[in-house]
Short mmCIF file of C-alpha atoms in Angstrom, two decimals:
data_model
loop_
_atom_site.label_atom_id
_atom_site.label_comp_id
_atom_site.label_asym_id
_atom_site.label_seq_id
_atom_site.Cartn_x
_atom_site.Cartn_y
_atom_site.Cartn_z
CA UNK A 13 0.00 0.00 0.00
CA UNK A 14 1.11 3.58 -1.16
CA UNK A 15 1.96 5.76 1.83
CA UNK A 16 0.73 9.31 1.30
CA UNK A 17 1.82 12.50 3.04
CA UNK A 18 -1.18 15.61 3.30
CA UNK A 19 -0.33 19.13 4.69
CA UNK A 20 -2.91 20.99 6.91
CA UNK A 21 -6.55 20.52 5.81
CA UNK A 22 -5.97 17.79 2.93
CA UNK A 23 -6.13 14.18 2.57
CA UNK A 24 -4.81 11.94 0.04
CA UNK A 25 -7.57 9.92 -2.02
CA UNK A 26 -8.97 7.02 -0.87
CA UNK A 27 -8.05 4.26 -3.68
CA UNK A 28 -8.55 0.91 -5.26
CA UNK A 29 -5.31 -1.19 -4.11
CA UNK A 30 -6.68 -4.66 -5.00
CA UNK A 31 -9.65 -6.50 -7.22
CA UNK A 32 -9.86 -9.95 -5.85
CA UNK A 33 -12.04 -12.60 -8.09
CA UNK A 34 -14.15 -14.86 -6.29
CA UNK A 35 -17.42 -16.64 -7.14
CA UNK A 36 -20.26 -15.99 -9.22
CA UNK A 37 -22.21 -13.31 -8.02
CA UNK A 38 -20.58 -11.96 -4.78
CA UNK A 39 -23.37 -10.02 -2.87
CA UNK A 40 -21.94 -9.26 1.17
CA UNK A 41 -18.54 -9.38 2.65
CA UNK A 42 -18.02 -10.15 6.65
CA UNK A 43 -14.61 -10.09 8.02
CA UNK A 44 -13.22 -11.87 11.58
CA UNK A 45 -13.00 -9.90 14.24
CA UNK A 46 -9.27 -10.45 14.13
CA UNK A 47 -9.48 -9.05 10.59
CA UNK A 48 -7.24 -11.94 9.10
CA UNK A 49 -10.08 -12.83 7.04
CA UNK A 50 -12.95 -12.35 4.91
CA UNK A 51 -16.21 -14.08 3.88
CA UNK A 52 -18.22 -14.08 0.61
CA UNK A 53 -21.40 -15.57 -0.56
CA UNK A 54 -21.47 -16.22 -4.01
CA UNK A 55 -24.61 -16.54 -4.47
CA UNK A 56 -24.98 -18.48 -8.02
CA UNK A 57 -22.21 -20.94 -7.16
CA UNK A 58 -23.73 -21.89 -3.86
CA UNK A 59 -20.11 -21.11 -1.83
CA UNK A 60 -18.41 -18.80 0.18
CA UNK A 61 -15.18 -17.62 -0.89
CA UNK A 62 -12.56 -16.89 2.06
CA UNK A 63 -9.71 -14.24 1.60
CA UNK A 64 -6.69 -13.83 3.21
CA UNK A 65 -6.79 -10.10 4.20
CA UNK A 66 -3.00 -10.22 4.13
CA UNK A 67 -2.46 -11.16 0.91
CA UNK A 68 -5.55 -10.64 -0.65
CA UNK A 69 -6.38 -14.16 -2.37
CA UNK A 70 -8.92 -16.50 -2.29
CA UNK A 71 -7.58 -19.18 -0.47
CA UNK A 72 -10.46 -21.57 -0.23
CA UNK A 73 -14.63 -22.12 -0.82
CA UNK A 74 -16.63 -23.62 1.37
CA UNK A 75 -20.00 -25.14 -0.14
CA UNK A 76 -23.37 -24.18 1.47
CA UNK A 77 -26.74 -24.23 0.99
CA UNK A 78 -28.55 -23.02 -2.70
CA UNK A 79 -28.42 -19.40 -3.36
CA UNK A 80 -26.71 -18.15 -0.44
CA UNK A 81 -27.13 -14.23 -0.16
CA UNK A 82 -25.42 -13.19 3.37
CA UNK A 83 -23.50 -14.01 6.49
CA UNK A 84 -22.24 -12.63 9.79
CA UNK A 85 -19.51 -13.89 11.92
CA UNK A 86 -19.66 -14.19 15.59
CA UNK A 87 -17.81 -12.09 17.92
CA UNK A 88 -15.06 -14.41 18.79
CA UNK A 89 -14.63 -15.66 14.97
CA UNK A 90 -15.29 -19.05 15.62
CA UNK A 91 -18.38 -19.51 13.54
CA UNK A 92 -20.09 -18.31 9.77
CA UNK A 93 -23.51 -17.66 9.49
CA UNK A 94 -25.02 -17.80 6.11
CA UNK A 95 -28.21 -16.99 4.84
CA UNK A 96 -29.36 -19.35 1.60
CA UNK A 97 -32.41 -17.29 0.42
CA UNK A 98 -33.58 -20.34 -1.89
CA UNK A 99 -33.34 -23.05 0.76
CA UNK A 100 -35.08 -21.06 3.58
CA UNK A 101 -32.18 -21.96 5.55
CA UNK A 102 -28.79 -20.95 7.43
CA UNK A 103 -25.67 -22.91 7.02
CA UNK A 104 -23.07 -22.28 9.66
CA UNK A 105 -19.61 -22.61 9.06
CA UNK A 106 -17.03 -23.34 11.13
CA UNK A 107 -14.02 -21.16 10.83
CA UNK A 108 -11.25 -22.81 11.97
CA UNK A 109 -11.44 -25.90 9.22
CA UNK A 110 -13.81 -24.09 6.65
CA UNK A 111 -16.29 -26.54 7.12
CA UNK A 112 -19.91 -26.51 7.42
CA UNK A 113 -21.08 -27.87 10.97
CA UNK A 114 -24.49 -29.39 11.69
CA UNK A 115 -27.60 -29.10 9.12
CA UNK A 116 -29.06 -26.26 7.66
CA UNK A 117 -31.23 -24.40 10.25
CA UNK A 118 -34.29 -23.97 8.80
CA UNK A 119 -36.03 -20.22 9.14
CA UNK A 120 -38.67 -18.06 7.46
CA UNK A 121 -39.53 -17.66 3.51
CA UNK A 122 -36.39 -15.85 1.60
CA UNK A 123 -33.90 -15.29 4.31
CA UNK A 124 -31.50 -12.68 3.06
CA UNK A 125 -30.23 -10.62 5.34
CA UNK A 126 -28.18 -11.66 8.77
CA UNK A 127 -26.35 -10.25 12.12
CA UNK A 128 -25.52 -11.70 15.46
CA UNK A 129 -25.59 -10.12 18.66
CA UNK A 130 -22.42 -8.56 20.67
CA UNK A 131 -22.75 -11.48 22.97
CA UNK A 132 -22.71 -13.94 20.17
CA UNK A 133 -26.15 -15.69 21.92
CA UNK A 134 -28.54 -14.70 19.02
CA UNK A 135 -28.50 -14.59 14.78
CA UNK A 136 -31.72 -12.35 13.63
CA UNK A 137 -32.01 -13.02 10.29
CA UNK A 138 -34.05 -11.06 8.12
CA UNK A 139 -36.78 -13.07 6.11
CA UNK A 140 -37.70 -11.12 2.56
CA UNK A 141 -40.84 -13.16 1.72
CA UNK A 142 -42.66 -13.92 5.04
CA UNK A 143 -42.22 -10.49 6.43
CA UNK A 144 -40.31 -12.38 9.80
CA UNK A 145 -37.16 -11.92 11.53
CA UNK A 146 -35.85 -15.38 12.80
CA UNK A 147 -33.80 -15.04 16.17
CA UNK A 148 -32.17 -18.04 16.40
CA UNK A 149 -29.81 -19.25 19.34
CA UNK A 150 -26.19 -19.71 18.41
CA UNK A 151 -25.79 -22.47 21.27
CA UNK A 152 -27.91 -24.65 19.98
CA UNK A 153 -28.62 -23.54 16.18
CA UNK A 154 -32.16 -23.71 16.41
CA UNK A 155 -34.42 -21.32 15.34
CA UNK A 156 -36.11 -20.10 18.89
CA UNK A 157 -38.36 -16.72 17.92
CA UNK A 158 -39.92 -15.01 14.69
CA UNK A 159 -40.58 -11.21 14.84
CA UNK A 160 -43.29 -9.92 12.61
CA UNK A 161 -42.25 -6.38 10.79
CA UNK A 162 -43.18 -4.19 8.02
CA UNK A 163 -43.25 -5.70 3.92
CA UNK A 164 -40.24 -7.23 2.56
CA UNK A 165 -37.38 -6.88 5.49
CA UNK A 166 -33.97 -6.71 3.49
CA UNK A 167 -31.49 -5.96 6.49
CA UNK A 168 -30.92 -5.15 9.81
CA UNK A 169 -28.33 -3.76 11.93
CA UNK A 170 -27.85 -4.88 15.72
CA UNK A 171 -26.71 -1.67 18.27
CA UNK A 172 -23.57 -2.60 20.13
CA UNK A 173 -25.23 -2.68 23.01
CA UNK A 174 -27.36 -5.68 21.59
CA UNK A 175 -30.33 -4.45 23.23
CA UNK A 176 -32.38 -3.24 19.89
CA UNK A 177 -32.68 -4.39 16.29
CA UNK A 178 -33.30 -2.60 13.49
CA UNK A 179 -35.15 -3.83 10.55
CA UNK A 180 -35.08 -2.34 7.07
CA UNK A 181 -39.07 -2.80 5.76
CA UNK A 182 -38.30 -2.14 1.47
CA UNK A 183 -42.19 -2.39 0.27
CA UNK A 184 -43.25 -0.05 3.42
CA UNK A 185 -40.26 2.78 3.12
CA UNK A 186 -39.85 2.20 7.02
CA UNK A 187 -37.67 0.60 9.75
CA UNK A 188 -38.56 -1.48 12.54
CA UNK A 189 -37.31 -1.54 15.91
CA UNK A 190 -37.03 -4.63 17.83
CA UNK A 191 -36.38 -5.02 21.20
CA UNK A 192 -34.08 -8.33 21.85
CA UNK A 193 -35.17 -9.09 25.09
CA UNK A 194 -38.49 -9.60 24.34
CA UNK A 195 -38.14 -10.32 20.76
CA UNK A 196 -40.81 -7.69 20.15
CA UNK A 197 -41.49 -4.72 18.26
CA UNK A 198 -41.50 -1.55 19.91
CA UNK A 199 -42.57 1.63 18.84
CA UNK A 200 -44.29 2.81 14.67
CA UNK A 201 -42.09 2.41 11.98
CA UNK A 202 -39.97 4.63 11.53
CA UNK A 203 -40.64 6.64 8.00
CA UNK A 204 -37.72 6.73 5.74
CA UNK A 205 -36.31 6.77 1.54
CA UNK A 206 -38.06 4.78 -0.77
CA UNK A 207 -36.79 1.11 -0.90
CA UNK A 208 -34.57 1.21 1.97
CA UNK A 209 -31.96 -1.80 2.39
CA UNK A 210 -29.06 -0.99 3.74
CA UNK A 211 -28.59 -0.60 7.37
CA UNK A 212 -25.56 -0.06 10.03
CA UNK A 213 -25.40 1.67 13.14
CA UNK A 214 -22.55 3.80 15.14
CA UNK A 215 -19.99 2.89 17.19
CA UNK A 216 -21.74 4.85 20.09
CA UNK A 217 -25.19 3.63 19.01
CA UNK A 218 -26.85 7.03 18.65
CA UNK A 219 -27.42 6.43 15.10
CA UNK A 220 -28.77 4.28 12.23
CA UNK A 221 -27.93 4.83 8.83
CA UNK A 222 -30.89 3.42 6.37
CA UNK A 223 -29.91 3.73 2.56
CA UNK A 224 -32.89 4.08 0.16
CA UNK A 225 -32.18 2.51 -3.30
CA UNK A 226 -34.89 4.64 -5.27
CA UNK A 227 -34.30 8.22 -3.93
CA UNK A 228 -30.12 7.51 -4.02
CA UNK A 229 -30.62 9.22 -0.34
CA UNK A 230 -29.19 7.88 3.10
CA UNK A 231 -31.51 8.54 6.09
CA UNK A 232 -29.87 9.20 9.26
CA UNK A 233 -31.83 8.04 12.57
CA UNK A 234 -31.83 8.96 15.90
CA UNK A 235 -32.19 6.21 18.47
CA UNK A 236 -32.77 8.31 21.59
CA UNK A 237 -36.60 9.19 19.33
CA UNK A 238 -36.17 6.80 16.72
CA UNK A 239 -37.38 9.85 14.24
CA UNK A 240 -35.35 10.52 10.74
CA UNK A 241 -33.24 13.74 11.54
CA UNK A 242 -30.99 14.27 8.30
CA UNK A 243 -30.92 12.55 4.85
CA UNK A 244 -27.32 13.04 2.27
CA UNK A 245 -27.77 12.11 -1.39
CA UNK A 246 -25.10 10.08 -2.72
CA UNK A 247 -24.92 8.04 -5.81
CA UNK A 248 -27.56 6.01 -7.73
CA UNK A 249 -29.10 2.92 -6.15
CA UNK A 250 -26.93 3.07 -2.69
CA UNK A 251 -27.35 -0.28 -1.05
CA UNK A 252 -24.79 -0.88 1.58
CA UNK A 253 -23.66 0.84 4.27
CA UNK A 254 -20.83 0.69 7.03
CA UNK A 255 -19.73 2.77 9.57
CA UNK A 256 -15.88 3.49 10.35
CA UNK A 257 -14.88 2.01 13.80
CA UNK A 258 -14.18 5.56 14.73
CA UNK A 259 -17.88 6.31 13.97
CA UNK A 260 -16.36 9.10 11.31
CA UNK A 261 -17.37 7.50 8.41
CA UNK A 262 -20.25 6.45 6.65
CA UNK A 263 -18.93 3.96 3.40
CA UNK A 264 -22.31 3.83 0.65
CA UNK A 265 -22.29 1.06 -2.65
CA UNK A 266 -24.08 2.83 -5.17
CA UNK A 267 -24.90 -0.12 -7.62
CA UNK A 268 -25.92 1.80 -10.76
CA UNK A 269 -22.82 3.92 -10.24
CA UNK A 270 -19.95 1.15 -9.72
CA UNK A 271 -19.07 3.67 -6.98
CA UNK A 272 -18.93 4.00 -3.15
CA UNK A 273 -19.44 7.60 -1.30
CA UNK A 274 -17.66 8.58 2.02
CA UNK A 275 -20.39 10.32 4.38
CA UNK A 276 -18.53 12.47 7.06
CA UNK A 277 -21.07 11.96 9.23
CA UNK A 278 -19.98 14.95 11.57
CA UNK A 279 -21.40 16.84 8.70
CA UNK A 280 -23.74 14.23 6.95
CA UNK A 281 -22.18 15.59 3.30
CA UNK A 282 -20.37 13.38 0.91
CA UNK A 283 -16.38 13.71 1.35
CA UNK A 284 -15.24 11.38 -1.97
CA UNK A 285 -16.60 9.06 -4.37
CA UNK A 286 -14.55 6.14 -5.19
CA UNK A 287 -14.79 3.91 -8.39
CA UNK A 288 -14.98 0.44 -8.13
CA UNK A 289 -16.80 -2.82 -9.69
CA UNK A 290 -19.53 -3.08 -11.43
CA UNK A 291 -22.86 -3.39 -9.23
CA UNK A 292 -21.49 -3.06 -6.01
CA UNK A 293 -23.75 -4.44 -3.35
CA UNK A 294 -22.30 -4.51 -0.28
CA UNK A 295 -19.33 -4.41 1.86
CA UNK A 296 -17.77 -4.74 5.27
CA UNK A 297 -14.92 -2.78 6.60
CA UNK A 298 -11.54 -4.33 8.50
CA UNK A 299 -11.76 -3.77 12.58
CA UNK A 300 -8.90 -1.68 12.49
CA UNK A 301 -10.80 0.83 10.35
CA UNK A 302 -7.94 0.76 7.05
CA UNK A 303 -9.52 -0.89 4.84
CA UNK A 304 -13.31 -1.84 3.09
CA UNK A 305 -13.87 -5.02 0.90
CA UNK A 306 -16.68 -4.02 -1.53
CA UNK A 307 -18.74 -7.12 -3.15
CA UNK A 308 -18.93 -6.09 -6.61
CA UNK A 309 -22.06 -8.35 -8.26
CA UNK A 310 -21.49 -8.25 -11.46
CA UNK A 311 -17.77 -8.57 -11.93
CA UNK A 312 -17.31 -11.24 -9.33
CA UNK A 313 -14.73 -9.83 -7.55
CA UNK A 314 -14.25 -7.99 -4.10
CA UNK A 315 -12.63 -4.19 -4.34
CA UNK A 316 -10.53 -3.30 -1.68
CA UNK A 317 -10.36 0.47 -0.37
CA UNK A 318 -7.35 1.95 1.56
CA UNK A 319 -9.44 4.01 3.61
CA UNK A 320 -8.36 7.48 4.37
CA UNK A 321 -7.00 8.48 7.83
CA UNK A 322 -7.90 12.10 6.56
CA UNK A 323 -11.26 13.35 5.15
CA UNK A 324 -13.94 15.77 5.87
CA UNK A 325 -14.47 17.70 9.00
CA UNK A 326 -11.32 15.25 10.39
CA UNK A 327 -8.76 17.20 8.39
CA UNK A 328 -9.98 20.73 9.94
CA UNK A 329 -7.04 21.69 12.31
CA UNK A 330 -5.95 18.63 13.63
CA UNK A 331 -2.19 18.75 12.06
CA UNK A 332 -1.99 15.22 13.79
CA UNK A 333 -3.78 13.72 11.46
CA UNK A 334 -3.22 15.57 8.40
CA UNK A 335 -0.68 17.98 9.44
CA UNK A 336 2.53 18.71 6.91
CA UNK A 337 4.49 15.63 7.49
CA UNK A 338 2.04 13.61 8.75
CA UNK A 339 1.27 10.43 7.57
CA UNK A 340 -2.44 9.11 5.46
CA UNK A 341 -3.68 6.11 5.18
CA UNK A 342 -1.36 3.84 7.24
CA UNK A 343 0.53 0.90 5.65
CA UNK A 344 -1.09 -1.37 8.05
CA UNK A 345 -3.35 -4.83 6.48
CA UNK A 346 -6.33 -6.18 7.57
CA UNK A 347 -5.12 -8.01 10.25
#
């Protein structure tokens, strides 16, 4: 990785340093907590792919179940889950042989999106066709509680203090809240863009980000009210979203673009646009904040981003992080 040097108030361009190929129709990336590695669905081959973040190659797939369309990895990076939206089912994978463990846990009609809570007790998984969230316990892989939300749930994003869920509803143009205690819904729907997906919340858990595919908009919600406070137009069709582990960032696929915007979300304005594959759906940034891996759908490969150390309301007087002789956009990997 190219080391770049920024006086006061600049930043060096966030770039491309690697196109990885993988399977047919890469759709989400998760990466271990230890950020060594990185998992793929492809979703026509019916396999993961899993990268080496240090070297960035595939270095094996592991078969799953047909169509598979997401996965999450549990906090101490022990276990895959994987969402196979044609099976109705979840394949777990265990990551210290790359080997699928146990059967296929059955849940809801078109599972397609899934997280797993701080604690690693619970996978939600977002059900497209049955309008369900399946909360299934990682102890014993069975499927233990369904959550009824809005029309067509397409993802979800846990808060770090595991204690709420929230569910993007695509036919309704809302989110739902759920509260994982009692596995229920609390509070209306929250309004927001038209077709929202995407979903990821801060570090600090104040906020949701909710991208809309149709209005190319990112809403921004509050949790303290659960009320939309700010929307920031990016690119056309934005899909997914991740948050910096600083909380500084907001990282947006645009799909019709082959782009991703940088949200400062100090400022909720777009800070760069960077060109990668074509259809980009969605992506997952390392742990250590330095760089993204960006699924690109139609190219079947996985972008990877050096992310800046300097952008947006960051660079504004703070010479230690973009001061003249300062370093951007550290040489560390993903590890």
């Amino acid at each position: 990785m190219m080391l770049g040097i920024a006086g006061a108030g600049t930043a060096a361009a966030a770039t491309v340093v690697d196109t990885i190929p993988v399977g047919n129709s890469p759709r989400v990336v998760a990466i271990t907590p230890d950020g060594s590695r990185a998992y793929v669905p492809n979703q026509i081959d019916g396999t993961v792919s899993v990268i080496d973040t240090g070297t960035n190659t595939e270095t094996t797939t592991v078969t799953v179940g047909n169509q598979p369309i997401a996965v999450a990895i549990t906090p101490e990076g022990t276990r895959a889950y994987v969402t196979n939206i044609a099976d109705d089912t979840v394949s777990v994978i265990d990551t210290g042989t790359n080997t699928v463990v146990g059967a296929p846990i059955p849940v809801g009609n078109g599972p397609v999106a899934v997280e797993i809570t701080p604690d690693g007790s619970r996978a939600y998984v977002a059900n497209l066709f049955s309008d369900l969230v399946s909360v299934i316990d990682t102890g014993t892989n069975i499927e233990i509680a369904t959550v009824t939300v809005g029309n067509n749930p397409e993802g979800l994003a846990i808060t770090p203090d595991g204690s709420r869920a929230y569910v993007s509803n695509s036919d309704d143009d809302t989110v739902s809240v759920i509260d994982t205690g009692t596995n229920m819904v609390v509070g209306a729907p929250i309004p927001v863009g038209e077709v929202p997906v995407g979903v990821a919340v801060t570090p600090n858990g104040s906020r949701v980000y909710v991208t809309s595919v149709v209005d190319d908009k990112v809403s921004v919600i509050d949790t303290g009210t659960n009320t939309e406070i700010i929307t920031t137009t990016v690119g056309d069709a934005p899909f997914g979203v991740e948050i910096t582990p600083d909380g500084a960032f907001a990282y947006v696929t645009n799909q019709n673009d082959g782009t991703v915007s940088v949200i400062d979300t100090y400022t909720s304005t777009v800070v760069e646009t960077i060109t990668v594959g074509n259809d980009p759906y969605k992506l997952a940034i390392t742990p250590n904040g330095a760089f993204a891996y960006v699924a690109n759908l139609s190219d079947d490969t996985v972008s990877v981003i050096a992310i800046d150390r300097c952008l947006g309301s960051l660079c504004n007087g703070f010479g230690s992080l973009g001061g003249a002789g300062s370093v951007v956009g550290g040489g560390s990997t993903g590890s």
